[in-house]
Coordinates of C-alpha atoms in Angstrom, one line a residue:
Chain D
X278 CA -130.8 218.0 52.9
X279 CA -130.5 220.6 50.1
X280 CA -130.6 219.4 46.6
X281 CA -130.4 222.8 45.0
X282 CA -128.5 225.9 46.4
X283 CA -128.4 229.1 44.4
X284 CA -126.3 231.9 45.8
X285 CA -126.5 235.5 44.6
X286 CA -127.3 234.6 41.0
X287 CA -127.3 237.4 38.4
X288 CA -128.4 237.0 34.9
X289 CA -128.5 239.7 32.1
X290 CA -129.5 239.5 28.5
X291 CA -128.4 241.8 25.7
X292 CA -131.2 243.9 24.3
X293 CA -129.8 246.0 21.5
X294 CA -126.9 247.9 23.0
X295 CA -128.3 247.6 26.5
X296 CA -128.6 244.6 28.9
X297 CA -131.7 243.5 30.6
X298 CA -131.2 242.3 34.1
X299 CA -133.4 239.2 34.3
X300 CA -132.3 237.9 37.7
X301 CA -130.9 240.1 40.5
X302 CA -128.9 238.5 43.3
X303 CA -131.3 235.5 43.5
X304 CA -130.6 233.0 46.3
X305 CA -132.7 229.9 46.6
X306 CA -132.5 226.7 48.5
X307 CA -134.6 223.6 47.6
X308 CA -134.7 220.5 49.8
X309 CA -134.7 217.0 48.4
X310 CA -138.2 215.8 47.9
X311 CA -139.8 219.2 47.9
X312 CA -142.6 220.2 45.5
X313 CA -142.0 223.8 44.9
X314 CA -143.9 226.4 42.8
X315 CA -142.2 229.5 41.4
X316 CA -144.9 232.0 40.6
X317 CA -144.7 235.4 39.1
X318 CA -146.0 237.7 36.3
X319 CA -144.9 237.3 32.7
X320 CA -141.3 238.6 32.3
X321 CA -140.6 238.4 36.0
X322 CA -137.6 236.0 35.5
X323 CA -139.2 232.7 36.6
X324 CA -138.4 230.8 33.4
X325 CA -134.9 232.2 33.4
X326 CA -134.5 230.9 36.9
X327 CA -135.8 227.5 35.8
X328 CA -133.4 227.4 32.8
X329 CA -130.5 228.1 35.1
X330 CA -131.5 225.4 37.5
X331 CA -131.8 223.0 34.6
X332 CA -128.3 224.0 33.2
X333 CA -130.0 225.1 30.0
X334 CA -128.7 228.6 30.4
X335 CA -125.6 230.1 32.1
X336 CA -125.5 233.1 34.5
X337 CA -123.2 236.1 34.9
X338 CA -122.3 235.8 38.6
X339 CA -123.2 233.8 41.6
X340 CA -122.8 230.1 42.6
X341 CA -124.9 227.0 41.9
X342 CA -124.6 223.9 44.1
X343 CA -126.5 220.8 42.9
X344 CA -126.6 217.8 45.2
X345 CA -123.6 219.2 47.0
X346 CA -121.6 219.6 43.8
X347 CA -120.6 223.0 42.5
X348 CA -122.0 223.2 39.0
X349 CA -121.3 226.9 38.4
X350 CA -118.7 226.3 35.7
X351 CA -119.2 222.9 34.0
X352 CA -117.9 221.7 30.7
X353 CA -120.4 221.0 27.9
X354 CA -120.4 217.2 28.3
X355 CA -120.7 217.5 32.1
X356 CA -123.8 219.6 32.0
X357 CA -125.2 217.4 29.3
X358 CA -124.7 214.4 31.6
X359 CA -126.6 216.1 34.4
X360 CA -129.4 217.1 32.0
X361 CA -129.6 213.5 30.9
X362 CA -129.5 211.7 34.2
X363 CA -130.4 214.0 37.0
X364 CA -132.9 216.5 35.7
X365 CA -136.1 216.0 33.7
X366 CA -137.8 218.8 31.8
X367 CA -141.5 219.5 31.1
X368 CA -142.5 222.5 29.0
X369 CA -145.8 224.2 28.2
X370 CA -145.1 223.7 24.5
X371 CA -144.0 220.1 25.2
X372 CA -140.7 220.3 23.3
X373 CA -141.5 216.9 21.7
X374 CA -140.6 215.7 18.2
X375 CA -144.0 216.0 16.7
X376 CA -143.5 213.6 13.7
X377 CA -142.0 210.8 16.0
X378 CA -144.0 208.3 18.0
X379 CA -144.7 208.8 21.7
X380 CA -142.4 205.8 22.3
X381 CA -139.5 207.2 20.4
X382 CA -139.8 210.6 22.3
X383 CA -139.6 208.8 25.6
X384 CA -136.7 206.6 24.4
X385 CA -134.8 209.7 23.4
X386 CA -133.0 210.5 26.7
X387 CA -131.8 206.9 26.8
X388 CA -130.0 207.4 23.4
X389 CA -127.6 209.6 25.2
X390 CA -126.6 207.3 28.1
X391 CA -125.5 203.7 28.5
X392 CA -129.0 202.1 28.4
X393 CA -128.7 199.2 26.0
X394 CA -130.5 199.7 22.6
X395 CA -132.7 196.7 23.3
X396 CA -133.8 197.8 26.7
X397 CA -134.8 201.3 25.6
X398 CA -138.1 200.3 24.1
X399 CA -139.3 198.3 27.0
X400 CA -138.3 200.9 29.6
X401 CA -140.0 203.7 27.5
X402 CA -143.2 201.6 27.3
X403 CA -143.2 201.0 31.1
X404 CA -142.7 204.7 31.7
X405 CA -145.6 205.7 29.4
X406 CA -147.8 203.2 31.3
X407 CA -146.6 204.7 34.6
X408 CA -147.8 208.2 33.5
X409 CA -151.1 206.8 32.3
X410 CA -150.9 206.9 28.5
X411 CA -152.9 204.2 26.9
X412 CA -150.9 201.6 25.0
X413 CA -152.8 202.2 21.8
X414 CA -151.2 205.7 21.7
X415 CA -147.5 204.6 22.0
X416 CA -146.8 204.2 18.3
X417 CA -148.8 207.2 17.2
X418 CA -146.9 210.3 16.0
X419 CA -147.1 212.8 18.8
X420 CA -148.8 215.4 16.6
X421 CA -151.9 213.2 16.6
X422 CA -152.2 213.1 20.4
X423 CA -154.3 215.5 22.5
X424 CA -152.6 218.2 24.7
X425 CA -153.0 216.2 27.8
X426 CA -151.6 213.1 26.2
X427 CA -148.6 215.1 24.8
X428 CA -147.9 216.4 28.3
X429 CA -148.0 212.8 29.6
X430 CA -145.4 211.8 27.0
X431 CA -143.3 214.9 27.9
X432 CA -143.5 213.8 31.6
X433 CA -142.6 210.2 30.7
X434 CA -139.6 211.5 28.8
X435 CA -138.6 213.6 31.8
X436 CA -138.6 210.7 34.2
X437 CA -137.5 207.8 32.0
X438 CA -133.9 208.1 33.2
X439 CA -135.1 208.4 36.8
X440 CA -133.8 211.9 37.6
X441 CA -133.9 213.4 41.1
X442 CA -135.3 216.7 39.9
X443 CA -138.2 217.5 37.6
X444 CA -138.4 221.0 36.2
X445 CA -141.7 222.1 34.7
X446 CA -142.3 225.4 32.9
X447 CA -146.0 226.2 32.8
X448 CA -146.9 222.5 32.3
X449 CA -150.6 223.1 32.3
X450 CA -150.5 226.3 30.3
X451 CA -151.7 224.7 27.1
X452 CA -154.3 222.3 28.7
X453 CA -157.9 222.5 29.7
X454 CA -158.7 222.4 33.4
X455 CA -159.4 218.7 33.7
X456 CA -156.2 217.8 31.8
X457 CA -154.4 220.3 33.9
X458 CA -155.6 218.7 37.1
X459 CA -154.6 215.2 35.9
X460 CA -151.1 216.4 35.0
X461 CA -150.7 218.0 38.4
X462 CA -151.8 214.7 40.0
X463 CA -149.0 213.0 38.0
X464 CA -146.5 215.5 39.4
X465 CA -147.8 215.0 42.9
X466 CA -147.4 211.2 42.5
X467 CA -143.9 211.7 41.3
X468 CA -143.2 213.9 44.3
X469 CA -144.5 211.1 46.5
X470 CA -141.9 208.9 44.8
X471 CA -139.4 211.3 46.4
X472 CA -138.7 213.3 43.2
X473 CA -138.0 217.0 43.7
X474 CA -140.5 218.9 41.5
X475 CA -140.1 222.5 40.7
X476 CA -143.0 224.0 38.7
X477 CA -143.0 227.5 37.2
X478 CA -146.5 228.7 36.8
X479 CA -148.8 231.7 37.1
X480 CA -151.8 229.5 37.7
X481 CA -152.9 230.2 41.3
X482 CA -155.7 227.5 41.1
X483 CA -153.1 224.6 41.5
X484 CA -151.2 226.1 44.4
X485 CA -152.7 223.5 46.7
X486 CA -150.4 220.9 45.1
X487 CA -147.2 222.5 46.4
X488 CA -145.3 222.2 49.6
X489 CA -143.9 225.7 49.1
X490 CA -144.6 228.6 46.8
X491 CA -142.0 231.3 46.1
X492 CA -142.9 234.4 44.2
X493 CA -140.6 236.3 41.8
X494 CA -141.0 239.8 40.6
X495 CA -138.7 242.0 38.6
X496 CA -135.8 239.5 38.8
X497 CA -135.9 239.1 42.6
X498 CA -137.5 236.6 45.0
X499 CA -140.1 238.5 46.9
Chain R
X258 CA -123.8 203.0 21.0
X259 CA -123.2 202.4 17.3
X260 CA -126.8 201.3 16.8
X261 CA -128.0 204.4 18.7
X262 CA -125.9 206.7 16.6
X263 CA -126.8 205.0 13.4
X264 CA -130.5 205.3 14.3
X265 CA -130.1 209.1 14.9
X266 CA -128.1 209.5 11.7
X267 CA -130.9 207.9 9.7
X268 CA -133.5 210.0 11.5
X269 CA -131.6 213.1 10.2
X270 CA -133.1 212.4 6.8
X271 CA -136.5 211.2 8.1
X272 CA -138.3 214.6 7.6
X273 CA -136.1 215.6 4.7
X274 CA -136.2 212.7 2.3
X275 CA -136.4 214.8 -0.9
X276 CA -133.7 217.2 0.3
X277 CA -131.6 214.3 1.4
X278 CA -131.9 212.7 -2.0
X279 CA -131.1 216.0 -3.7
X280 CA -128.1 216.5 -1.5
X281 CA -126.8 213.0 -2.3
X282 CA -127.3 213.6 -6.0
X283 CA -125.5 217.0 -5.8
X284 CA -122.6 215.3 -3.9
X285 CA -122.3 212.7 -6.7
X286 CA -122.4 215.4 -9.4
X287 CA -120.0 217.6 -7.5
X288 CA -117.5 214.8 -7.1
X289 CA -118.0 213.5 -10.7
X290 CA -117.5 217.0 -12.1
X291 CA -114.3 217.3 -10.1
X292 CA -113.1 214.0 -11.5
X293 CA -114.0 215.0 -15.0
X294 CA -112.2 218.3 -14.6
X295 CA -109.1 216.6 -13.4
X296 CA -109.5 213.7 -15.8
X297 CA -109.6 216.1 -18.8
X298 CA -106.6 218.0 -17.5
X299 CA -104.8 214.7 -16.9
X300 CA -105.6 213.6 -20.5
X301 CA -104.0 216.7 -21.9
X302 CA -100.9 216.3 -19.7
X303 CA -100.7 212.6 -20.5
X304 CA -100.0 213.3 -24.2
X305 CA -97.1 215.6 -23.3
X306 CA -95.8 213.1 -20.6
X307 CA -96.0 210.1 -22.9
X308 CA -94.1 211.9 -25.7
X309 CA -91.4 213.2 -23.4
X310 CA -91.0 209.7 -21.9
X311 CA -89.8 208.3 -25.2
X312 CA -86.1 207.7 -24.6
X313 CA -83.9 210.4 -26.3
X314 CA -86.9 212.0 -28.0
X315 CA -85.3 215.4 -27.4
X316 CA -82.7 214.6 -30.0
X317 CA -85.2 213.3 -32.5
X318 CA -87.2 214.6 -35.5
X319 CA -90.5 213.3 -36.6
X320 CA -90.8 212.8 -40.4
X321 CA -93.3 212.0 -43.1
X322 CA -92.1 210.7 -46.4
X323 CA -94.0 211.8 -49.5
X324 CA -97.0 214.1 -49.5
X325 CA -99.8 211.6 -49.1
X326 CA -99.9 209.0 -46.4
X327 CA -102.4 206.9 -48.4
X328 CA -100.4 206.9 -51.5
X329 CA -100.1 203.1 -51.6
X330 CA -96.9 201.1 -52.2
X331 CA -95.5 203.2 -55.0
X332 CA -93.0 205.0 -52.8
X333 CA -92.1 202.0 -50.7
X334 CA -88.9 201.0 -52.5
X335 CA -87.7 204.5 -52.8
X336 CA -88.6 205.1 -49.2
X337 CA -86.6 202.2 -47.9
X338 CA -83.7 203.2 -50.1
X339 CA -83.7 206.8 -48.7
X340 CA -84.0 205.5 -45.1
X341 CA -81.1 203.1 -45.7
X342 CA -79.0 206.0 -47.0
X343 CA -79.9 208.2 -44.0
X344 CA -79.1 205.5 -41.5
X345 CA -75.5 205.4 -42.9
X346 CA -75.0 208.9 -41.7
X347 CA -72.8 209.0 -38.6
X348 CA -75.0 211.4 -36.7
X349 CA -78.1 209.2 -37.2
X350 CA -78.4 206.7 -34.3
X351 CA -81.7 205.1 -35.2
X352 CA -84.7 205.3 -37.5
X353 CA -87.9 204.2 -36.0
X354 CA -91.3 203.6 -37.6
X355 CA -94.3 201.3 -37.2
X356 CA -94.8 198.2 -39.2
X357 CA -98.2 196.6 -39.7
X358 CA -97.8 192.8 -39.6
X359 CA -101.4 191.5 -40.2
X360 CA -104.2 190.5 -38.0
X361 CA -105.2 187.7 -35.6
X362 CA -108.7 186.7 -34.4
X363 CA -109.7 187.2 -30.8
X364 CA -113.3 186.3 -30.0
X365 CA -114.4 186.6 -33.6
X366 CA -112.8 190.0 -34.0
X367 CA -109.8 191.0 -36.0
X368 CA -106.9 192.3 -33.9
X369 CA -104.0 194.2 -35.5
X370 CA -100.5 193.1 -35.0
X371 CA -98.0 196.0 -35.0
X372 CA -94.3 196.1 -34.7
X373 CA -92.4 199.0 -33.2
X374 CA -89.0 199.6 -31.7
X375 CA -88.4 198.7 -28.1
X376 CA -87.8 202.4 -27.3
X377 CA -91.2 203.4 -28.5
X378 CA -93.0 200.5 -26.9
X379 CA -91.3 201.0 -23.6
X380 CA -91.1 197.2 -23.2
X381 CA -89.2 194.3 -24.7
X382 CA -85.9 192.6 -25.0
X383 CA -83.2 193.3 -27.5
X384 CA -84.3 190.5 -29.8
X385 CA -88.1 190.6 -29.1
X386 CA -87.8 186.8 -28.5
X387 CA -87.6 185.1 -25.2
X388 CA -85.2 182.3 -24.1
X389 CA -87.6 179.6 -25.4
X390 CA -87.7 181.2 -28.8
X391 CA -91.2 182.5 -28.4
X392 CA -92.0 185.9 -29.8
X393 CA -92.8 188.4 -27.1
X394 CA -96.1 190.2 -27.5
X395 CA -97.6 193.1 -25.6
X396 CA -101.3 193.6 -25.5
X397 CA -103.6 196.6 -25.5
X398 CA -106.0 196.5 -22.5
X399 CA -109.0 195.0 -24.5
X400 CA -107.2 192.1 -26.2
X401 CA -107.1 188.5 -24.9
X402 CA -108.6 189.6 -21.6
X403 CA -109.0 186.0 -20.6
X404 CA -105.2 185.5 -20.7
X405 CA -102.6 186.6 -18.3
X406 CA -99.1 188.0 -18.6
X407 CA -96.5 185.1 -19.0
X408 CA -99.2 182.9 -20.7
X409 CA -98.1 181.3 -23.9
X410 CA -100.4 181.5 -26.9
X411 CA -100.6 180.3 -30.5
X412 CA -101.2 183.2 -33.0
X413 CA -102.3 182.7 -36.5
X414 CA -101.2 186.0 -38.1
X415 CA -102.9 186.7 -41.4
X416 CA -102.2 189.2 -44.2
X417 CA -104.0 189.4 -47.5
X418 CA -101.8 186.9 -49.0
X419 CA -100.7 184.4 -46.4
X420 CA -100.9 183.2 -42.8
X421 CA -98.1 182.7 -40.3
X422 CA -98.4 180.5 -37.2
X423 CA -96.4 181.8 -34.3
X424 CA -96.0 180.6 -30.7
X425 CA -95.9 183.7 -28.6
X426 CA -95.6 184.7 -25.0
X427 CA -97.6 187.5 -23.4
X428 CA -94.9 189.7 -22.0
X429 CA -97.0 192.7 -21.0
X430 CA -100.3 194.4 -21.1
X431 CA -100.7 198.1 -21.5
X432 CA -102.8 200.1 -19.0
X433 CA -105.7 202.2 -20.3
X434 CA -104.5 205.6 -21.6
X435 CA -101.0 204.5 -22.4
X436 CA -100.3 206.5 -25.5
X437 CA -97.9 205.3 -28.1
X438 CA -96.9 206.9 -31.4
X439 CA -99.7 206.2 -33.9
X440 CA -97.7 207.0 -37.1
X441 CA -100.9 207.8 -39.0
X442 CA -101.1 211.6 -38.9
X443 CA -98.7 214.3 -40.1
X444 CA -99.4 218.0 -40.2
X445 CA -97.4 221.1 -40.6
X446 CA -98.3 221.9 -37.0
X447 CA -97.4 218.5 -35.6
X448 CA -98.1 218.0 -31.9
X449 CA -98.4 215.2 -29.4
X450 CA -102.1 214.9 -30.0
X451 CA -101.6 214.1 -33.6
X452 CA -98.7 211.9 -32.9
X453 CA -99.9 209.7 -30.1
X454 CA -102.7 207.2 -30.0
X455 CA -104.4 205.3 -27.3
X456 CA -104.2 201.9 -28.9
X457 CA -107.1 199.4 -28.7
X458 CA -107.5 196.1 -30.4
X459 CA -103.8 195.7 -30.9
X460 CA -101.0 193.2 -30.3
X461 CA -97.5 194.7 -30.3
X462 CA -94.2 193.0 -31.1
X463 CA -90.8 194.4 -30.8
X464 CA -89.4 195.4 -34.2
X465 CA -86.0 193.6 -34.5
X466 CA -84.4 191.6 -37.3
X467 CA -85.2 188.5 -35.4
X468 CA -88.9 189.2 -35.1
X469 CA -89.1 190.4 -38.6
X470 CA -87.6 187.1 -39.8
X471 CA -90.2 185.2 -37.8
X472 CA -93.1 187.3 -39.0
X473 CA -91.9 187.3 -42.7
X474 CA -90.5 190.5 -43.8
X475 CA -92.2 190.5 -47.1
X476 CA -95.6 191.1 -45.6
X477 CA -94.7 194.0 -43.4
X478 CA -96.1 197.4 -44.2
X479 CA -93.9 200.2 -42.8
X480 CA -95.4 203.6 -41.9
X481 CA -94.3 206.5 -43.9
X482 CA -94.0 208.5 -40.7
X483 CA -91.4 207.9 -38.1
X484 CA -88.6 209.2 -35.9
X485 CA -85.0 209.8 -36.7
X486 CA -82.9 209.8 -33.5
X487 CA -79.7 211.6 -33.7
X488 CA -76.7 210.2 -31.8
X489 CA -75.8 211.8 -28.6
X490 CA -73.1 214.4 -29.0
X491 CA -73.6 214.8 -32.8
X492 CA -73.0 218.4 -34.0
X493 CA -75.8 220.7 -34.8
X494 CA -74.2 221.3 -38.2
X495 CA -74.3 217.5 -38.9
X496 CA -77.9 217.3 -37.9
X497 CA -78.7 220.3 -40.2
X498 CA -77.1 218.6 -43.1
X499 CA -79.2 215.5 -42.5
X500 CA -82.4 217.5 -42.3
X501 CA -81.6 219.4 -45.5
X502 CA -81.0 216.1 -47.2
X503 CA -84.3 214.8 -45.9
X504 CA -86.1 217.9 -47.2
X505 CA -84.5 217.5 -50.6
X506 CA -85.6 213.8 -50.6
X507 CA -89.3 214.7 -50.1
X508 CA -89.5 214.4 -46.3
X509 CA -91.6 216.7 -44.1
X510 CA -90.0 217.3 -40.7
X511 CA -91.0 218.4 -37.3
X512 CA -88.3 218.9 -34.7
X513 CA -88.7 218.1 -31.0
X514 CA -88.9 221.8 -30.1
X515 CA -91.6 222.4 -32.8
X516 CA -93.7 219.5 -31.5
X517 CA -93.4 220.7 -27.9
X518 CA -94.3 224.3 -28.8
X519 CA -97.3 223.1 -30.9
X520 CA -98.4 220.8 -28.1
X521 CA -98.3 223.6 -25.6
X522 CA -100.4 225.8 -27.8
X523 CA -102.9 223.1 -28.5
X524 CA -103.1 222.1 -24.8
X525 CA -103.9 225.6 -23.8
X526 CA -106.6 225.8 -26.4
X527 CA -108.0 222.4 -25.4
X528 CA -108.0 223.3 -21.7
X529 CA -109.7 226.6 -22.6
X530 CA -112.4 224.7 -24.4
X531 CA -112.7 221.6 -22.2
X532 CA -112.4 223.0 -18.7
X533 CA -115.0 225.7 -18.3
X534 CA -118.1 223.4 -18.4
X535 CA -116.9 220.9 -15.9
X536 CA -115.4 223.7 -13.8
X537 CA -118.7 225.6 -13.8
X538 CA -120.5 222.3 -13.0
X539 CA -118.1 221.7 -10.2
X540 CA -118.3 225.2 -8.7
X541 CA -122.1 225.3 -9.0
X542 CA -122.7 221.8 -7.5
X543 CA -120.2 222.5 -4.8
X544 CA -121.9 225.7 -3.8
X545 CA -125.3 224.1 -4.1
X546 CA -124.3 221.2 -1.9
X547 CA -123.1 223.7 0.8
X548 CA -126.4 225.6 0.6
X549 CA -128.3 222.3 0.8
X550 CA -126.4 221.4 3.9
X551 CA -127.3 224.8 5.5
X552 CA -130.9 224.1 4.8
X553 CA -130.8 220.6 6.2
X554 CA -129.0 221.8 9.3
X555 CA -131.7 224.5 9.8
X556 CA -134.4 221.9 9.2
X557 CA -132.9 219.7 11.9
X558 CA -132.2 222.5 14.4
X559 CA -135.5 221.9 16.2
X560 CA -134.8 218.2 16.6
X561 CA -131.3 218.8 17.9
X562 CA -132.6 221.3 20.4
X563 CA -134.8 218.5 21.8
X564 CA -131.8 216.2 21.8
X565 CA -129.9 218.8 23.7
X566 CA -132.7 219.0 26.3
X567 CA -132.5 215.2 26.6
X568 CA -128.8 215.3 27.4
X569 CA -126.9 215.5 24.1
X570 CA -123.8 217.6 24.4
X571 CA -123.0 220.2 21.8
X572 CA -119.8 218.4 20.9
X573 CA -121.7 215.2 20.2
X574 CA -124.2 217.2 18.2
X575 CA -121.4 218.2 15.9
X576 CA -120.4 214.6 15.6
X577 CA -124.0 213.6 14.7
X578 CA -124.5 216.4 12.3
X579 CA -121.2 215.7 10.6
X580 CA -121.8 212.0 10.5
X581 CA -125.3 212.5 9.0
X582 CA -124.0 214.7 6.2
X583 CA -120.8 212.7 6.0
X584 CA -122.6 209.4 5.3
X585 CA -124.2 211.0 2.3
X586 CA -120.9 212.4 1.1
X587 CA -119.2 209.1 1.7
X588 CA -121.9 207.1 -0.2
X589 CA -121.4 209.5 -3.1
X590 CA -117.7 209.0 -3.0
X591 CA -118.2 205.2 -3.0
X592 CA -120.3 205.5 -6.2
X593 CA -117.7 207.8 -7.9
X594 CA -114.9 205.4 -6.7
X595 CA -116.9 202.5 -8.3
X596 CA -117.2 204.5 -11.6
X597 CA -113.4 205.2 -11.5
X598 CA -112.7 201.5 -10.9
X599 CA -115.1 200.4 -13.7
X600 CA -113.5 202.8 -16.1
X601 CA -110.0 201.7 -15.1
X602 CA -110.8 198.0 -15.5
X603 CA -113.1 198.2 -18.5
X604 CA -111.8 201.2 -20.5
X605 CA -113.4 200.0 -23.7
X606 CA -116.9 200.0 -22.0
X607 CA -116.7 203.7 -21.1
X608 CA -119.5 205.8 -22.6
X609 CA -118.6 208.1 -25.5
X610 CA -118.7 211.3 -23.4
X611 CA -116.2 209.8 -20.9
X612 CA -113.6 208.8 -23.5
X613 CA -111.5 211.9 -23.0
X614 CA -111.7 211.8 -19.2
X615 CA -108.7 210.0 -17.9
X616 CA -109.4 207.9 -14.7
X617 CA -106.6 207.0 -12.3
X618 CA -106.1 205.4 -9.0
X619 CA -105.4 208.9 -7.7
X620 CA -109.1 209.6 -8.1
X621 CA -109.6 207.6 -4.9
X622 CA -107.3 210.0 -3.0
X623 CA -108.9 213.0 -4.6
X624 CA -112.4 211.8 -3.5
X625 CA -111.1 211.4 0.0
X626 CA -109.5 214.8 0.0
X627 CA -112.6 216.4 -1.4
X628 CA -114.8 214.7 1.2
X629 CA -112.6 215.9 4.0
X630 CA -112.6 219.4 2.5
X631 CA -116.4 219.4 2.2
X632 CA -116.8 218.1 5.7
X633 CA -114.5 220.8 7.1
X634 CA -116.6 223.4 5.5
X635 CA -119.8 221.7 6.8
X636 CA -118.2 221.6 10.3
X637 CA -117.6 225.4 10.0
X638 CA -121.2 225.8 8.9
X639 CA -122.4 223.8 11.9
X640 CA -120.3 225.9 14.3
X641 CA -121.6 229.1 12.8
X642 CA -125.3 228.1 12.7
X643 CA -125.5 226.0 15.9
X644 CA -122.6 226.7 18.3
X645 CA -123.4 230.4 18.8
X646 CA -127.1 229.7 19.5
X647 CA -128.2 228.5 23.0
X648 CA -131.0 226.1 23.5
X649 CA -133.1 229.0 24.8
X650 CA -132.6 230.9 21.5
X651 CA -133.4 227.9 19.4
X652 CA -136.4 227.0 21.5
X653 CA -137.7 230.5 21.4
X654 CA -137.2 230.7 17.6
X655 CA -138.0 227.2 16.5
X656 CA -140.5 225.7 18.9
X657 CA -143.0 228.4 19.4

């Protein structure tokens, strides 16, 4: 069963007076429970594709079906609800609040749904434990954690609301090889728990973790 | 949900404690300078309003008898004689001045007892005495604060020579900034500012034959200044005759039109002098508060882009931004409202520099209007700085 269907997606960006065509008629289907890698050179359009899948960015033309629902034109709060409950994000630069604790960062997505205030802390702690962060690190400001620990916090934040899809943009890009391997193991484990994982990367060494690899170049799937 | 929102609102200031405190201070100053500005304007207007609210004042003249107000009792007999003659004139409806009746003691302090006509006091019955035979008294805001209107009270009124014991009933209490004729200044450019006084430490009684009898006429000291009210419909020529007669008898006179013109001139001058500083303070603090808000929004942009990633909609972001700034604005408004209430209830405890600022209940509405206005501008700022930028733009600019 398809969880993501992209049909003829076009995306352009303004550059001065001209427009840069980032995605050209991209069509892609992802099955529920897949672990997919999107590979390509820098500037090929892979991050743009991920942002569109994550409803972080719009597109000029085409159609996007998510879990059978057409999400091509959604209202602000509708796409916010999907980002909150059905998609988790992990970025190379973590996108964490550096001065806040690991615990608060993981609690954050629950601030924007109906999870009770009192349950948030317990659930965040459980999720941090699940991704392998030591309990002594929970209350530390994120800025004091190592790269690998930060990425675990980011993953915990991505999965705390139990989304179906996890989108990761170069998740091991800022990590050493051992941390990188550990993070990929976490993703693999999440995939085993039937999460759909899409990872944008140019790191060929971790290609063994994926069910499928698609390559993108010059805004087209090749 | 309230707890969650409150927690995020508080976090708005977590990394910007100093800026937050500065913004809060600037909000307080901005609101206070607005209240000062309006208070000073209101003070000027209040003199004019109080003068014009004296019944039939537009057909009155203000006089001073003799050249020197502190000339003692030498002129008293002559003065009363001349007033008596003037009052016989058919076009003179009433002659109204102030009488000093002595003092009473309230909490170890001497309080003046003053008698004036009902029309000048704005209160009182025809006789100045109630049905039970008690003299009606009206208090300035700071006198007998432990007593209420309708309370009966025993007054021991003292002059240099004797003491009179009177049973009185408190029939009214003046609000702060209720200006009444002071009868202690006369100038050749007579205006409302010279004429009216914000009385403190005073008990008023209505000046009638009945109250004069009770308070013993012999010990009354009439002011050498006062009003002559012409009767309605009296001819201009008749009034001119009276004025000429007064001039010949040693009176100095200011007509209603003279006083209004002099007041307008002085008001303009006062406003020119008094308004620029609070106006400048208001404009500067207002602009500064807006700039501070822009800075704080910018400082929180990164945090809000992370919130957006976690599922916060843009609409709710505006709400959180606005609530975070609004809570600071609201707290500042509460402090200024407290200052207003304090000044309204304890006018005598106001600091010296606030004496000419008139506080009013309307200040509370003004604070609300200003808060709404500021929040509207802030909302516009939020839309300009945040709405047009996508998460990708903010992430690329802020997070890298």
